PDB file of C-alpha atoms (C1' of nucleotides) in Angstrom:
ATOM      1  CA  MET A   1       8.090 -14.320  21.446  1.00 33.00           C
ATOM      2  CA  LYS A   2       9.061 -11.008  19.949  1.00 32.00           C
ATOM      3  CA  LYS A   3       7.307  -9.672  16.925  1.00 34.00           C
ATOM      4  CA  LYS A   4       9.613 -11.482  14.536  1.00 38.00           C
ATOM      5  CA  PRO A   5      11.671  -8.761  12.915  1.00 39.00           C
ATOM      6  CA  ALA A   6      11.894 -10.717   9.657  1.00 42.00           C
ATOM      7  CA  ARG A   7      10.793  -7.671   7.718  1.00 44.00           C
ATOM      8  CA  ARG A   8      14.271  -6.208   7.914  1.00 47.00           C
ATOM      9  CA  SER A   9      15.323  -6.244   4.365  1.00 60.00           C
ATOM     10  CA  SER A  10      17.771  -3.795   2.942  1.00 68.00           C
ATOM     11  CA  CYS A  11      15.672  -3.351  -0.158  1.00 84.00           C
ATOM     12  CA  PRO A  12      14.784   0.320  -0.438  1.00 84.00           C
ATOM     13  CA  ILE A  13      11.324  -0.505  -1.667  1.00 89.00           C
ATOM     14  CA  ASN A  14      10.682  -2.136   1.634  1.00 88.00           C
ATOM     15  CA  ALA A  15      11.784   0.949   3.459  1.00 88.00           C
ATOM     16  CA  ALA A  16       9.270   2.966   1.517  1.00 91.00           C
ATOM     17  CA  LEU A  17       6.486   0.466   2.076  1.00 91.00           C
ATOM     18  CA  GLU A  18       7.062   0.684   5.797  1.00 88.00           C
ATOM     19  CA  SER A  19       6.411   4.386   5.708  1.00 91.00           C
ATOM     20  CA  PHE A  20       3.346   4.613   3.501  1.00 92.00           C
ATOM     21  CA  GLY A  21       2.723   1.195   1.982  1.00 88.00           C
ATOM     22  CA  ASP A  22      -0.943   0.989   2.748  1.00 89.00           C
ATOM     23  CA  ARG A  23      -4.006   2.110   0.933  1.00 86.00           C
ATOM     24  CA  TRP A  24      -4.656   5.225   3.017  1.00 93.00           C
ATOM     25  CA  SER A  25      -1.355   6.913   3.659  1.00 95.00           C
ATOM     26  CA  LEU A  26      -0.783   7.687   0.027  1.00 94.00           C
ATOM     27  CA  LEU A  27      -4.237   9.198  -0.272  1.00 94.00           C
ATOM     28  CA  ILE A  28      -3.581  11.451   2.696  1.00 96.00           C
ATOM     29  CA  ILE A  29      -0.339  12.530   1.116  1.00 96.00           C
ATOM     30  CA  ARG A  30      -2.174  13.220  -2.107  1.00 94.00           C
ATOM     31  CA  ASP A  31      -4.720  15.345  -0.254  1.00 95.00           C
ATOM     32  CA  LEU A  32      -1.939  17.343   1.347  1.00 96.00           C
ATOM     33  CA  MET A  33       0.102  17.661  -1.812  1.00 95.00           C
ATOM     34  CA  PHE A  34      -2.439  18.300  -4.500  1.00 92.00           C
ATOM     35  CA  ARG A  35      -5.686  19.218  -2.848  1.00 93.00           C
ATOM     36  CA  GLY A  36      -4.663  21.639  -0.180  1.00 94.00           C
ATOM     37  CA  ARG A  37      -6.292  19.724   2.619  1.00 95.00           C
ATOM     38  CA  ARG A  38      -4.741  20.291   5.974  1.00 96.00           C
ATOM     39  CA  THR A  39      -7.053  19.284   8.812  1.00 96.00           C
ATOM     40  CA  TYR A  40      -8.476  16.087  10.173  1.00 97.00           C
ATOM     41  CA  LYS A  41     -11.930  17.077   9.095  1.00 96.00           C
ATOM     42  CA  GLU A  42     -10.841  17.874   5.569  1.00 96.00           C
ATOM     43  CA  PHE A  43      -9.228  14.480   5.209  1.00 96.00           C
ATOM     44  CA  LEU A  44     -12.402  12.837   6.401  1.00 95.00           C
ATOM     45  CA  GLU A  45     -14.275  14.574   3.635  1.00 91.00           C
ATOM     46  CA  SER A  46     -12.301  12.899   0.882  1.00 89.00           C
ATOM     47  CA  ASP A  47     -14.349  10.837  -1.488  1.00 84.00           C
ATOM     48  CA  GLU A  48     -12.828   7.612  -0.336  1.00 86.00           C
ATOM     49  CA  GLY A  49     -14.396   7.821   3.091  1.00 89.00           C
ATOM     50  CA  ILE A  50     -11.704   6.886   5.560  1.00 93.00           C
ATOM     51  CA  ALA A  51     -12.878   5.928   9.046  1.00 95.00           C
ATOM     52  CA  THR A  52     -11.939   8.226  11.894  1.00 96.00           C
ATOM     53  CA  ASN A  53      -9.827   5.686  13.717  1.00 96.00           C
ATOM     54  CA  ILE A  54      -7.965   4.713  10.578  1.00 96.00           C
ATOM     55  CA  LEU A  55      -7.289   8.334   9.740  1.00 97.00           C
ATOM     56  CA  ALA A  56      -5.944   9.001  13.208  1.00 97.00           C
ATOM     57  CA  SER A  57      -3.674   5.993  13.089  1.00 96.00           C
ATOM     58  CA  ARG A  58      -2.354   6.884   9.640  1.00 96.00           C
ATOM     59  CA  LEU A  59      -1.671  10.459  10.643  1.00 97.00           C
ATOM     60  CA  LYS A  60       0.225   9.216  13.652  1.00 96.00           C
ATOM     61  CA  SER A  61       2.209   6.796  11.554  1.00 95.00           C
ATOM     62  CA  LEU A  62       3.030   9.401   8.917  1.00 96.00           C
ATOM     63  CA  LYS A  63       4.195  11.738  11.618  1.00 96.00           C
ATOM     64  CA  ALA A  64       6.296   9.034  13.245  1.00 94.00           C
ATOM     65  CA  ASN A  65       7.940   8.437   9.884  1.00 94.00           C
ATOM     66  CA  GLY A  66       8.762  12.108   9.450  1.00 95.00           C
ATOM     67  CA  ILE A  67       6.520  12.611   6.454  1.00 96.00           C
ATOM     68  CA  ILE A  68       4.120  15.097   7.993  1.00 97.00           C
ATOM     69  CA  THR A  69       4.170  17.579  10.833  1.00 96.00           C
ATOM     70  CA  THR A  70       1.353  18.892  12.929  1.00 95.00           C
ATOM     71  CA  ARG A  71       0.757  22.124  14.758  1.00 95.00           C
ATOM     72  CA  PRO A  72      -2.227  23.896  16.260  1.00 95.00           C
ATOM     73  CA  ASP A  73      -4.141  26.297  14.106  1.00 94.00           C
ATOM     74  CA  PRO A  74      -3.297  29.772  15.409  1.00 92.00           C
ATOM     75  CA  GLU A  75      -6.757  30.972  14.447  1.00 90.00           C
ATOM     76  CA  ASP A  76      -8.697  28.141  16.015  1.00 92.00           C
ATOM     77  CA  GLY A  77      -7.099  26.403  18.941  1.00 88.00           C
ATOM     78  CA  ARG A  78      -9.068  23.202  18.700  1.00 91.00           C
ATOM     79  CA  ARG A  79      -8.042  22.596  15.124  1.00 94.00           C
ATOM     80  CA  ARG A  80      -4.708  21.118  14.089  1.00 96.00           C
ATOM     81  CA  ILE A  81      -2.910  21.749  10.853  1.00 97.00           C
ATOM     82  CA  TYR A  82      -1.076  18.967   9.108  1.00 97.00           C
ATOM     83  CA  ALA A  83       1.644  19.647   6.607  1.00 97.00           C
ATOM     84  CA  LEU A  84       4.164  17.726   4.578  1.00 97.00           C
ATOM     85  CA  THR A  85       7.790  17.823   5.614  1.00 96.00           C
ATOM     86  CA  LYS A  86      10.591  18.029   3.082  1.00 96.00           C
ATOM     87  CA  LYS A  87      10.718  14.266   3.164  1.00 96.00           C
ATOM     88  CA  GLY A  88       7.014  14.159   2.461  1.00 96.00           C
ATOM     89  CA  LEU A  89       7.193  16.682  -0.347  1.00 96.00           C
ATOM     90  CA  ASP A  90       9.910  14.612  -1.936  1.00 95.00           C
ATOM     91  CA  LEU A  91       7.353  11.900  -2.484  1.00 96.00           C
ATOM     92  CA  ALA A  92       5.937  13.995  -5.297  1.00 95.00           C
ATOM     93  CA  PRO A  93       7.783  12.113  -8.054  1.00 93.00           C
ATOM     94  CA  ILE A  94       6.269   8.882  -6.825  1.00 94.00           C
ATOM     95  CA  LEU A  95       2.780  10.310  -6.897  1.00 94.00           C
ATOM     96  CA  VAL A  96       3.423  11.679 -10.338  1.00 92.00           C
ATOM     97  CA  SER A  97       4.681   8.317 -11.567  1.00 92.00           C
ATOM     98  CA  LEU A  98       1.587   6.680 -10.210  1.00 93.00           C
ATOM     99  CA  VAL A  99      -0.685   9.158 -11.884  1.00 91.00           C
ATOM    100  CA  VAL A 100       1.109   8.875 -15.183  1.00 91.00           C
ATOM    101  CA  TRP A 101       0.966   5.104 -15.134  1.00 93.00           C
ATOM    102  CA  ALA A 102      -2.638   4.916 -14.081  1.00 91.00           C
ATOM    103  CA  SER A 103      -3.731   7.410 -16.655  1.00 89.00           C
ATOM    104  CA  ARG A 104      -2.183   5.290 -19.345  1.00 90.00           C
ATOM    105  CA  TYR A 105      -3.822   2.058 -18.306  1.00 88.00           C
ATOM    106  CA  GLU A 106      -6.817   2.800 -16.173  1.00 76.00           C
ATOM    107  CA  ARG A 107      -9.839   4.923 -16.786  1.00 71.00           C
ATOM    108  CA  THR A 108      -9.329   8.125 -14.921  1.00 65.00           C
ATOM    109  CA  SER A 109     -10.593  11.606 -15.220  1.00 64.00           C
ATOM    110  CA  MET A 110      -7.314  13.427 -15.350  1.00 67.00           C
ATOM    111  CA  PRO A 111      -6.975  15.590 -18.441  1.00 67.00           C
ATOM    112  CA  SER A 112      -4.029  14.685 -20.577  1.00 70.00           C
ATOM    113  CA  ALA A 113      -2.773  18.229 -20.770  1.00 74.00           C
ATOM    114  CA  LEU A 114      -2.284  18.270 -17.050  1.00 73.00           C
ATOM    115  CA  LEU A 115      -0.528  14.931 -17.295  1.00 72.00           C
ATOM    116  CA  ARG A 116       1.913  16.277 -19.809  1.00 75.00           C
ATOM    117  CA  ARG A 117       2.760  19.157 -17.555  1.00 73.00           C
ATOM    118  CA  LEU A 118       3.275  16.830 -14.651  1.00 69.00           C
ATOM    119  CA  GLN A 119       5.698  14.791 -16.683  1.00 70.00           C
ATOM    120  CA  ASP A 120       7.554  17.536 -18.414  1.00 70.00           C
ATOM    121  CA  ASP A 121       7.706  20.411 -15.994  1.00 66.00           C
ATOM    122  CA  PRO A 122       9.665  19.612 -12.873  1.00 60.00           C
ATOM    123  CA  ASN A 123       8.649  22.879 -11.271  1.00 62.00           C
ATOM    124  CA  PHE A 124       4.968  22.453 -11.816  1.00 64.00           C
ATOM    125  CA  LEU A 125       4.466  20.654  -8.557  1.00 62.00           C
ATOM    126  CA  ALA A 126       6.691  22.921  -6.564  1.00 56.00           C
ATOM    127  CA  ASN A 127       4.582  25.838  -7.661  1.00 53.00           C
ATOM    128  CA  ALA A 128       1.271  24.112  -7.287  1.00 53.00           C
ATOM    129  CA  ALA A 129       1.867  22.993  -3.746  1.00 52.00           C
ATOM    130  CA  GLU A 130       1.869  26.081  -1.659  1.00 49.00           C
ATOM    131  CA  ARG A 131       4.984  26.262   0.402  1.00 46.00           C
ATOM    132  CA  GLN A 132       4.807  24.180   3.540  1.00 47.00           C
ATOM    133  CA  PRO A 133       6.585  25.081   6.757  1.00 44.00           C
ATOM    134  CA  ASN A 134       9.494  22.854   7.766  1.00 40.00           C
TER     135      ASN A 134
ATOM    136  CA  MET B   1     -27.023  -4.804   2.121  1.00 36.00           C
ATOM    137  CA  LYS B   2     -24.675  -4.478  -0.773  1.00 34.00           C
ATOM    138  CA  LYS B   3     -20.988  -4.154  -0.191  1.00 36.00           C
ATOM    139  CA  LYS B   4     -21.076  -0.393  -0.588  1.00 40.00           C
ATOM    140  CA  PRO B   5     -18.996   0.281  -3.674  1.00 40.00           C
ATOM    141  CA  ALA B   6     -17.832   3.649  -2.295  1.00 44.00           C
ATOM    142  CA  ARG B   7     -14.294   2.975  -3.467  1.00 44.00           C
ATOM    143  CA  ARG B   8     -15.081   4.204  -6.947  1.00 47.00           C
ATOM    144  CA  SER B   9     -13.110   7.336  -7.133  1.00 60.00           C
ATOM    145  CA  SER B  10     -11.821   8.739 -10.350  1.00 68.00           C
ATOM    146  CA  CYS B  11      -8.504   9.590  -8.749  1.00 83.00           C
ATOM    147  CA  PRO B  12      -5.775   7.836 -10.720  1.00 85.00           C
ATOM    148  CA  ILE B  13      -3.884   7.041  -7.571  1.00 89.00           C
ATOM    149  CA  ASN B  14      -6.799   4.969  -6.473  1.00 89.00           C
ATOM    150  CA  ALA B  15      -6.730   3.072  -9.702  1.00 88.00           C
ATOM    151  CA  ALA B  16      -3.098   2.230  -9.122  1.00 92.00           C
ATOM    152  CA  LEU B  17      -3.686   1.224  -5.537  1.00 92.00           C
ATOM    153  CA  GLU B  18      -6.349  -1.180  -6.656  1.00 90.00           C
ATOM    154  CA  SER B  19      -3.866  -2.959  -8.862  1.00 92.00           C
ATOM    155  CA  PHE B  20      -0.850  -3.232  -6.607  1.00 94.00           C
ATOM    156  CA  GLY B  21      -1.468  -1.155  -3.506  1.00 89.00           C
ATOM    157  CA  ASP B  22      -0.438  -3.738  -0.970  1.00 90.00           C
ATOM    158  CA  ARG B  23       2.815  -4.652   0.596  1.00 88.00           C
ATOM    159  CA  TRP B  24       3.475  -7.752  -1.521  1.00 95.00           C
ATOM    160  CA  SER B  25       2.492  -6.953  -5.065  1.00 96.00           C
ATOM    161  CA  LEU B  26       5.171  -4.353  -5.448  1.00 95.00           C
ATOM    162  CA  LEU B  27       7.796  -6.750  -4.160  1.00 95.00           C
ATOM    163  CA  ILE B  28       6.748  -9.380  -6.671  1.00 97.00           C
ATOM    164  CA  ILE B  29       6.985  -6.794  -9.414  1.00 97.00           C
ATOM    165  CA  ARG B  30      10.434  -5.846  -8.168  1.00 95.00           C
ATOM    166  CA  ASP B  31      11.519  -9.476  -8.258  1.00 95.00           C
ATOM    167  CA  LEU B  32      10.301  -9.805 -11.815  1.00 96.00           C
ATOM    168  CA  MET B  33      11.721  -6.508 -12.933  1.00 95.00           C
ATOM    169  CA  PHE B  34      15.090  -6.318 -11.259  1.00 92.00           C
ATOM    170  CA  ARG B  35      15.938  -9.745  -9.979  1.00 94.00           C
ATOM    171  CA  GLY B  36      15.041 -12.018 -12.833  1.00 94.00           C
ATOM    172  CA  ARG B  37      12.742 -14.165 -10.752  1.00 96.00           C
ATOM    173  CA  ARG B  38      10.066 -15.903 -12.729  1.00 96.00           C
ATOM    174  CA  THR B  39       8.607 -18.842 -10.833  1.00 96.00           C
ATOM    175  CA  TYR B  40       6.513 -19.379  -7.768  1.00 97.00           C
ATOM    176  CA  LYS B  41       9.415 -20.965  -5.995  1.00 96.00           C
ATOM    177  CA  GLU B  42      11.761 -18.131  -6.810  1.00 96.00           C
ATOM    178  CA  PHE B  43       9.331 -15.600  -5.402  1.00 97.00           C
ATOM    179  CA  LEU B  44       9.030 -17.612  -2.238  1.00 96.00           C
ATOM    180  CA  GLU B  45      12.769 -17.427  -1.798  1.00 93.00           C
ATOM    181  CA  SER B  46      12.809 -13.660  -1.505  1.00 90.00           C
ATOM    182  CA  ASP B  47      14.148 -12.330   1.739  1.00 87.00           C
ATOM    183  CA  GLU B  48      10.812 -10.999   2.830  1.00 89.00           C
ATOM    184  CA  GLY B  49       9.306 -14.435   3.231  1.00 91.00           C
ATOM    185  CA  ILE B  50       5.873 -14.247   1.669  1.00 95.00           C
ATOM    186  CA  ALA B  51       3.426 -16.990   2.653  1.00 96.00           C
ATOM    187  CA  THR B  52       2.372 -19.383  -0.053  1.00 97.00           C
ATOM    188  CA  ASN B  53      -1.274 -18.464   0.015  1.00 97.00           C
ATOM    189  CA  ILE B  54      -0.546 -14.767  -0.089  1.00 97.00           C
ATOM    190  CA  LEU B  55       1.813 -15.252  -2.994  1.00 97.00           C
ATOM    191  CA  ALA B  56      -0.809 -17.222  -4.890  1.00 97.00           C
ATOM    192  CA  SER B  57      -3.459 -14.619  -4.255  1.00 97.00           C
ATOM    193  CA  ARG B  58      -1.209 -11.743  -5.279  1.00 97.00           C
ATOM    194  CA  LEU B  59      -0.141 -13.498  -8.467  1.00 97.00           C
ATOM    195  CA  LYS B  60      -3.767 -14.077  -9.310  1.00 97.00           C
ATOM    196  CA  SER B  61      -4.605 -10.460  -8.633  1.00 96.00           C
ATOM    197  CA  LEU B  62      -1.673  -9.148 -10.656  1.00 97.00           C
ATOM    198  CA  LYS B  63      -2.717 -11.334 -13.533  1.00 97.00           C
ATOM    199  CA  ALA B  64      -6.321 -10.192 -13.259  1.00 95.00           C
ATOM    200  CA  ASN B  65      -5.083  -6.621 -13.452  1.00 95.00           C
ATOM    201  CA  GLY B  66      -3.059  -7.299 -16.567  1.00 95.00           C
ATOM    202  CA  ILE B  67       0.286  -6.655 -14.943  1.00 96.00           C
ATOM    203  CA  ILE B  68       1.734 -10.128 -15.328  1.00 97.00           C
ATOM    204  CA  THR B  69       1.200 -13.107 -17.566  1.00 97.00           C
ATOM    205  CA  THR B  70       1.778 -16.744 -16.891  1.00 95.00           C
ATOM    206  CA  ARG B  71       2.617 -19.692 -19.084  1.00 95.00           C
ATOM    207  CA  PRO B  72       3.896 -23.212 -18.495  1.00 94.00           C
ATOM    208  CA  ASP B  73       7.607 -23.780 -18.580  1.00 93.00           C
ATOM    209  CA  PRO B  74       8.289 -25.657 -21.826  1.00 92.00           C
ATOM    210  CA  GLU B  75      11.151 -27.483 -20.151  1.00 89.00           C
ATOM    211  CA  ASP B  76       9.252 -28.506 -17.039  1.00 90.00           C
ATOM    212  CA  GLY B  77       5.524 -28.902 -17.362  1.00 86.00           C
ATOM    213  CA  ARG B  78       4.679 -28.501 -13.717  1.00 89.00           C
ATOM    214  CA  ARG B  79       6.484 -25.207 -13.424  1.00 92.00           C
ATOM    215  CA  ARG B  80       4.907 -21.952 -14.505  1.00 95.00           C
ATOM    216  CA  ILE B  81       6.727 -18.884 -15.715  1.00 96.00           C
ATOM    217  CA  TYR B  82       5.530 -15.456 -14.733  1.00 97.00           C
ATOM    218  CA  ALA B  83       6.424 -12.390 -16.713  1.00 97.00           C
ATOM    219  CA  LEU B  84       5.578  -8.716 -16.724  1.00 97.00           C
ATOM    220  CA  THR B  85       3.288  -7.395 -19.407  1.00 97.00           C
ATOM    221  CA  LYS B  86       3.907  -4.057 -21.070  1.00 96.00           C
ATOM    222  CA  LYS B  87       1.637  -2.535 -18.467  1.00 96.00           C
ATOM    223  CA  GLY B  88       3.709  -4.161 -15.758  1.00 96.00           C
ATOM    224  CA  LEU B  89       7.009  -3.051 -17.244  1.00 96.00           C
ATOM    225  CA  ASP B  90       5.691   0.474 -17.360  1.00 96.00           C
ATOM    226  CA  LEU B  91       5.646   0.464 -13.594  1.00 96.00           C
ATOM    227  CA  ALA B  92       9.412   0.822 -13.669  1.00 95.00           C
ATOM    228  CA  PRO B  93       9.399   4.597 -13.143  1.00 93.00           C
ATOM    229  CA  ILE B  94       7.363   4.121 -10.009  1.00 94.00           C
ATOM    230  CA  LEU B  95       9.800   1.600  -8.633  1.00 94.00           C
ATOM    231  CA  VAL B  96      12.654   3.877  -9.500  1.00 92.00           C
ATOM    232  CA  SER B  97      10.983   6.806  -7.768  1.00 92.00           C
ATOM    233  CA  LEU B  98      10.483   4.688  -4.703  1.00 93.00           C
ATOM    234  CA  VAL B  99      14.089   3.601  -4.654  1.00 91.00           C
ATOM    235  CA  VAL B 100      15.360   7.101  -5.145  1.00 91.00           C
ATOM    236  CA  TRP B 101      13.198   8.472  -2.373  1.00 93.00           C
ATOM    237  CA  ALA B 102      13.982   5.703   0.065  1.00 92.00           C
ATOM    238  CA  SER B 103      17.675   5.942  -0.555  1.00 89.00           C
ATOM    239  CA  ARG B 104      17.578   9.579   0.339  1.00 90.00           C
ATOM    240  CA  TYR B 105      15.693   9.176   3.578  1.00 88.00           C
ATOM    241  CA  GLU B 106      16.033   5.623   4.752  1.00 77.00           C
ATOM    242  CA  ARG B 107      19.028   3.488   5.397  1.00 71.00           C
ATOM    243  CA  THR B 108      19.375   1.154   2.492  1.00 66.00           C
ATOM    244  CA  SER B 109      22.185  -0.765   0.945  1.00 64.00           C
ATOM    245  CA  MET B 110      21.856   0.497  -2.566  1.00 66.00           C
ATOM    246  CA  PRO B 111      25.108   2.025  -3.831  1.00 67.00           C
ATOM    247  CA  SER B 112      24.725   5.613  -4.897  1.00 70.00           C
ATOM    248  CA  ALA B 113      26.382   5.020  -8.237  1.00 75.00           C
ATOM    249  CA  LEU B 114      23.618   2.642  -9.178  1.00 73.00           C
ATOM    250  CA  LEU B 115      21.082   5.169  -8.007  1.00 72.00           C
ATOM    251  CA  ARG B 116      22.522   7.813 -10.244  1.00 75.00           C
ATOM    252  CA  ARG B 117      22.256   5.516 -13.215  1.00 74.00           C
ATOM    253  CA  LEU B 118      18.682   4.709 -12.359  1.00 69.00           C
ATOM    254  CA  GLN B 119      17.835   8.372 -12.293  1.00 71.00           C
ATOM    255  CA  ASP B 120      19.804   9.548 -15.228  1.00 70.00           C
ATOM    256  CA  ASP B 121      19.753   6.744 -17.756  1.00 67.00           C
ATOM    257  CA  PRO B 122      16.278   5.983 -19.010  1.00 60.00           C
ATOM    258  CA  ASN B 123      17.510   2.947 -20.874  1.00 62.00           C
ATOM    259  CA  PHE B 124      19.257   1.376 -17.955  1.00 64.00           C
ATOM    260  CA  LEU B 125      16.186  -0.459 -16.859  1.00 62.00           C
ATOM    261  CA  ALA B 126      15.140  -1.511 -20.290  1.00 57.00           C
ATOM    262  CA  ASN B 127      18.496  -3.138 -20.747  1.00 53.00           C
ATOM    263  CA  ALA B 128      18.693  -4.641 -17.309  1.00 53.00           C
ATOM    264  CA  ALA B 129      15.332  -6.326 -17.519  1.00 52.00           C
ATOM    265  CA  GLU B 130      15.724  -9.044 -20.079  1.00 49.00           C
ATOM    266  CA  ARG B 131      13.058  -8.737 -22.687  1.00 47.00           C
ATOM    267  CA  GLN B 132       9.787 -10.215 -21.562  1.00 48.00           C
ATOM    268  CA  PRO B 133       7.306 -11.805 -23.927  1.00 45.00           C
ATOM    269  CA  ASN B 134       4.067  -9.915 -24.487  1.00 41.00           C
TER     270      ASN B 134
ATOM    271  C1'  DC C   1     -17.904  21.426  17.182  1.00 73.18           C
ATOM    272  C1'  DA C   2     -12.867  19.534  15.940  1.00 73.18           C
ATOM    273  C1'  DG C   3      -9.787  15.815  16.909  1.00 73.18           C
ATOM    274  C1'  DG C   4      -9.357  11.524  18.216  1.00 73.18           C
ATOM    275  C1'  DA C   5     -10.156   7.088  21.264  1.00 73.18           C
ATOM    276  C1'  DT C   6     -12.869   2.891  22.126  1.00 73.18           C
ATOM    277  C1'  DC C   7     -15.647  -0.896  21.099  1.00 73.18           C
ATOM    278  C1'  DC C   8     -16.998  -4.471  18.138  1.00 73.18           C
ATOM    279  C1'  DG C   9     -18.417  -7.050  13.958  1.00 73.18           C
ATOM    280  C1'  DT C  10     -16.255  -8.112   9.493  1.00 73.18           C
ATOM    281  C1'  DT C  11     -12.564  -8.712   6.315  1.00 73.18           C
ATOM    282  C1'  DT C  12      -7.967  -9.699   5.169  1.00 73.18           C
ATOM    283  C1'  DC C  13      -3.478 -11.460   6.394  1.00 73.18           C
ATOM    284  C1'  DG C  14      -0.124 -14.899   7.505  1.00 73.18           C
ATOM    285  C1'  DA C  15       1.935 -19.420   9.111  1.00 73.18           C
ATOM    286  C1'  DT C  16       1.573 -23.988   8.490  1.00 73.18           C
ATOM    287  C1'  DA C  17      -0.297 -28.341   6.976  1.00 73.18           C
ATOM    288  C1'  DC C  18      -1.887 -30.462   3.222  1.00 73.18           C
ATOM    289  C1'  DT C  19      -3.077 -31.771  -1.864  1.00 73.18           C
ATOM    290  C1'  DG C  20      -2.745 -32.405  -7.200  1.00 73.18           C
TER     291       DG C  20
ATOM    292  C1'  DC D   1       6.746 -27.747  -7.555  1.00 73.18           C
ATOM    293  C1'  DA D   2       2.714 -25.114  -7.395  1.00 73.18           C
ATOM    294  C1'  DG D   3      -0.572 -24.101  -5.251  1.00 73.18           C
ATOM    295  C1'  DT D   4      -5.209 -24.719  -1.627  1.00 73.18           C
ATOM    296  C1'  DA D   5      -7.379 -25.333   3.143  1.00 73.18           C
ATOM    297  C1'  DT D   6      -7.463 -24.098   7.647  1.00 73.18           C
ATOM    298  C1'  DC D   7      -7.517 -21.215  11.424  1.00 73.18           C
ATOM    299  C1'  DG D   8      -5.748 -17.716  14.639  1.00 73.18           C
ATOM    300  C1'  DA D   9      -4.047 -12.835  14.428  1.00 73.18           C
ATOM    301  C1'  DA D  10      -4.210  -8.407  12.792  1.00 73.18           C
ATOM    302  C1'  DA D  11      -6.319  -4.676  10.273  1.00 73.18           C
ATOM    303  C1'  DC D  12     -10.385  -2.448   8.702  1.00 73.18           C
ATOM    304  C1'  DG D  13     -14.880   0.153   8.986  1.00 73.18           C
ATOM    305  C1'  DG D  14     -18.399   2.216  11.295  1.00 73.18           C
ATOM    306  C1'  DA D  15     -20.841   3.908  15.320  1.00 73.18           C
ATOM    307  C1'  DT D  16     -20.266   5.934  19.281  1.00 73.18           C
ATOM    308  C1'  DC D  17     -18.015   8.101  23.083  1.00 73.18           C
ATOM    309  C1'  DC D  18     -14.626  11.189  25.195  1.00 73.18           C
ATOM    310  C1'  DT D  19     -11.966  15.692  25.639  1.00 73.18           C
ATOM    311  C1'  DG D  20     -10.830  20.500  25.086  1.00 73.18           C
TER     312       DG D  20
END
DNA sequence: CAGGATCCGTTTCGATACTG
DNA sequence: CAGTATCGAAACGGATCCTG
C-alpha cells in the first residue's frame, strides 16, 4: 500500500501547489520578500500567528523544494538566517498578482499608489528586496 | 471560548488565501478558465481526482466568495452550470504567473511557445476563455 | 534564549457508500 | 447527475519539552 502517487499530473499549477500550495508557505515567502524577516523568531512574530511546529515543517518543506536556503548567523551562532533562492525570488510576480487581485476585490490596507508601482514597475521589487545570497 | 478570530490580517495575500488558498480551488478555477469545464461531473473527471464531497464544498466556498456562479442547465434540469464571475476571471494573471514560474523550475508538459504567448499576449486568455455570463 | 521536536486535542481532508 | 453522510487519516494549533 504505497502512498498512491495519483497526484502526478503534468499540470504546472500542480507543480506549484506542491511547493507552496498551503496557507503558510506563501506567508513565509511574503515575510522574506517584502518584510525583511529572516529568522525563525521573526516569522513567529507575524500577525497570523503560526505555530512553532508548523513553521518548522514549512521551512523544511520550502528548503526541500529549493525555495529558501538557510545558514547560521555569523554574529550569533544559535540563530539561523533564512533567505530566498533565485527560484524563491522568482515567485514575486505571483505574490504581486495576488496582491493586485485582492486589492481590487477584498478590503485591504494597501495604498493604491503602491499597487500601481507594483504593477507598472518591474524593478520595484528587485530594488525593494535587498539582495539575497544564492 | 470563541474560535479566536486571529486570522484577521489586513495583508491582501491573506484575503486571497481565504478565497482560494487550498489545493483544490485553484484547480477548479483552472478547469473553468482554461479547460472549458462547467459541470460537477466534468470537474470530477480531472486528472487529479477530487473527491465528491471536497468538490461540493469547494464549489460552495468559491460561490460564497463571489468567484463563481451557478445556474441550472436549460437543456438538462438536473445539471448545473458553473461559470467564473468577473472576479474569478480576474484571477487569470495569477494562474499565468503560476504557470510561468512552474514551467521554469518544475518539469511540466507545457510547450514553451504557449508559455510565451501567455506571457506576452494579454488578450490570449480573454480569447481562449469563451465569454462567461456575469 | 533561539530553533525546533514532541505530544495531544481539534479540525479538515479524502475515499466511498448512499440519497434526491 | 449532483450532491450528502459517514468515518478513518492527515494536518493543524498550542503547550511544552529538548538541545546548543
